[in-house]
Amino acid sequence: MIKKLALLFPLAVLLFAFMPVKKKKVIFFGDSITQQGAQPGGYITRIEDLCKKDGLSDQFDFVGKGVGGNKVTDLFLRFQPDVLDQHPDIVVVYVGINDVWHKTSSGTGTDFDKFGKFYDAIISTLKKQGIQPIICTPSVIGERNDFTNQQDGDLNLYAKWIREYAAKNNVPLVDLRNLFLDYLRQNNPTNAEKGILTVDRVHLNEKGNQLVSEAMWKAIKQFK
Amino acid sequence: MIKKLALLFPLAVLLFAFMPVKKKKVIFFGDSITQQGAQPGGYITRIEDLCKKDGLSDQFDFVGKGVGGNKVTDLFLRFQPDVLDQHPDIVVVYVGINDVWHKTSSGTGTDFDKFGKFYDAIISTLKKQGIQPIICTPSVIGERNDFTNQQDGDLNLYAKWIREYAAKNNVPLVDLRNLFLDYLRQNNPTNAEKGILTVDRVHLNEKGNQLVSEAMWKAIKQFK
Amino acid sequence: MIKKLALLFPLAVLLFAFMPVKKKKVIFFGDSITQQGAQPGGYITRIEDLCKKDGLSDQFDFVGKGVGGNKVTDLFLRFQPDVLDQHPDIVVVYVGINDVWHKTSSGTGTDFDKFGKFYDAIISTLKKQGIQPIICTPSVIGERNDFTNQQDGDLNLYAKWIREYAAKNNVPLVDLRNLFLDYLRQNNPTNAEKGILTVDRVHLNEKGNQLVSEAMWKAIKQFK
Amino acid sequence: MIKKLALLFPLAVLLFAFMPVKKKKVIFFGDSITQQGAQPGGYITRIEDLCKKDGLSDQFDFVGKGVGGNKVTDLFLRFQPDVLDQHPDIVVVYVGINDVWHKTSSGTGTDFDKFGKFYDAIISTLKKQGIQPIICTPSVIGERNDFTNQQDGDLNLYAKWIREYAAKNNVPLVDLRNLFLDYLRQNNPTNAEKGILTVDRVHLNEKGNQLVSEAMWKAIKQFK
């Protein structure tokens, strides 16, 4: 019996070599930044380019599932149809800006404790279903680098929670907020509130999309 | 065969007469008003009294599951442990005040569209599990009777949605808001903002608790 | 002596008949609705037309002083240069929408008590300086006619205060809010939230501008 | 003539030495923190103690004019009766916390640009009337020392504006915010949100009152 299997082994290897690789499906789950990310020049499009450059185009499929104005509760409500029913292998969750921003722009932000509960409901379900989550801290609302943007305190708080959640639950983290803050400390000498990484304090310009794409791709390609 | 069954029938009746009735478990699912409702003088305690008066104490069990500050998303998050795991027969849902109020008191109210989605997630699940829902419109934030309370517009909107949801889905409705507005039109000649049915514009005084208890009991006892 | 004067009187009348009439300067002091009111088709432009139609063009000059986003505190801060320094005869004050609206759209609405204090500071000063004020209730934020627009409660409250202020201080009132509500009750059968008198729930369309112009002109021409 | 005056001079000096010194009246103009400051243990009471210790009790009178919930617009509205009509020599202005806080707690915070305009209206008038202003940055809303308190961004922004205003207009500054932040960096190892300098994230405890009193007294006694 063992002999026969031994004979079969090289054959199996040979077969696999010619079998089409099952591509990994990566879903980007988020708000308007992610919605724009799927457009030409957007961060998802740039990740496709980086993937190609690394010769890994046959291993990954990238799908944008961003909807403008979304908060964590919106992600939760469309989690089944937009994520689980699509059978992804990897899900990159990039949310939190509207949860904080809407507190003053419409009075319907997300309470800190509930942000964590809905966030965890999403990530826990992904893990239970064998889907790899990658999570991100919210980037910026305003680019001033001396913590004088109105929502800086809250963004820091929600980002800190995500960092701690990632560590505690062993989830890969793309720390966009720290990445942005570091970049702005060095590249925003006039303390402008937009125009460095964003066009309007929130939505990414070319440089912002590039920064996000590089950080995310680094995290994603570990799962090749 | 028919004869034998005919003989057995009176016996069965006799047996049932001595069998302990399986009481219907009624859960009140809501916010601080419901939390206070379970206390002496509260609306749940008063429903127990009304039930006793009607000689139906052996048919109903009343359980308060109210938590201060709760919005529909909070109910949703504790729905499994606090409601479904308790195996109720009837669930009275009384929520919406904080969803509207928190828009200005903490910036974390509930978007109108999301209120409906989470609300429906709760009621639909109850129905699927064979649990009878009874739903209520949110009562008041401020008792002035000329629509000059700050949240009147929003409360009217959310209440209207609940009314339409009840009609469309054939769910029994306790229209607390209309009940309160009618009462205030007739019993608030000085247009006071509190002290008629509430102690503080929101939480019920004796009269308010009595009004709610009577309206709810009328809806509940149909399911005896 | 008396005789001589009697002889002079007919002469004086004759002189006045040929003297150029000193036109009354009317300033419209308000927010973006007033800013747009000065444009072609706007309510101020329409008042000019109505004035012409009534053959009173030689008696009135109309000047728009509206600035987008203005609340009563903004009016107060630019009161000296934009109103007093212009030496008007009549000032039409149309403010209050942003005072209410900004509570949820930016967290910077005007407290009810402070609205009254700054409002009174403006009107009292006008009166002291012999300038005729005409005041208006805030029109609408949303055109639904069943009091389900989010800000209806607050708008009703602030409008009610203005009505009472007008009565108590004997200031001519243009009750735009009641005018709009009456119109919408009769002309908004589908309960639409915009498109009847506004283009976007707040800013006036053709019909809205016409309605405002007629009501204001009626109040202004009393002072011919 | 010159001779005679020369003879009188020593006499004049002698006279002044026995004349009662006209005390300098110091008004503390602010919100609930200042209202509490006038109570036993409060920062104003502690300044009186420090003044006594320095042997300067005969040179200063301290008057608290703090009102709970006050923003810069409230100070402005009661500026005439509460400050100017009291004929102070020095006015310490400590405001800004509610201007920021009320954005989320009631939707009626103060727009950044209007904060500056009303603030300047107060300080400019003091200067014009020969009254010495001393201004303070707003302390804290939450004592966490890693910029994760919700209002940190806005407090930093408003504090920065006050610092720049002080420098530009040559007004003595008590930089309470930086003083508090420095203290919290060194004395809040658990990153607690209250209990170090405040009892409730905002209002001062014993240590907080002491810190404020020392910093203010240092600024005030320069004007002895």
Coordinates of C-alpha atoms in Angstrom, one line a residue, chain A residues 103-104 144 146-154 156-157 160 191, chain D residues 103-104 144 146-154 156-157 160 191:
Chain A
K103 CA -21.7 62.7 15.6
T104 CA -21.5 66.3 14.6
R144 CA -3.5 69.1 10.5
D146 CA -0.8 69.0 15.7
F147 CA -4.0 67.3 16.9
T148 CA -6.2 70.3 16.2
N149 CA -8.7 68.6 13.8
Q150 CA -12.1 68.5 15.5
Q151 CA -12.4 64.7 15.5
D152 CA -8.8 63.8 16.3
G153 CA -9.7 62.8 19.9
D154 CA -12.4 60.4 18.8
N156 CA -7.5 58.3 18.2
L157 CA -9.8 56.5 20.6
K160 CA -6.7 52.6 19.6
N191 CA -0.3 72.4 8.8
Chain D
K103 CA -21.4 70.7 20.0
T104 CA -22.2 67.1 21.0
R144 CA -6.6 60.9 29.2
D146 CA -2.8 60.4 24.8
F147 CA -5.3 62.7 22.9
T148 CA -8.1 60.2 23.0
N149 CA -10.6 62.4 24.8
Q150 CA -13.5 63.1 22.3
Q151 CA -13.1 66.9 22.4
D152 CA -9.2 67.0 22.4
G153 CA -9.0 68.1 18.8
D154 CA -11.4 71.0 19.2
N156 CA -6.5 72.1 21.1
L157 CA -7.8 74.3 18.2
K160 CA -4.2 77.5 20.0
N191 CA -4.6 57.1 31.5

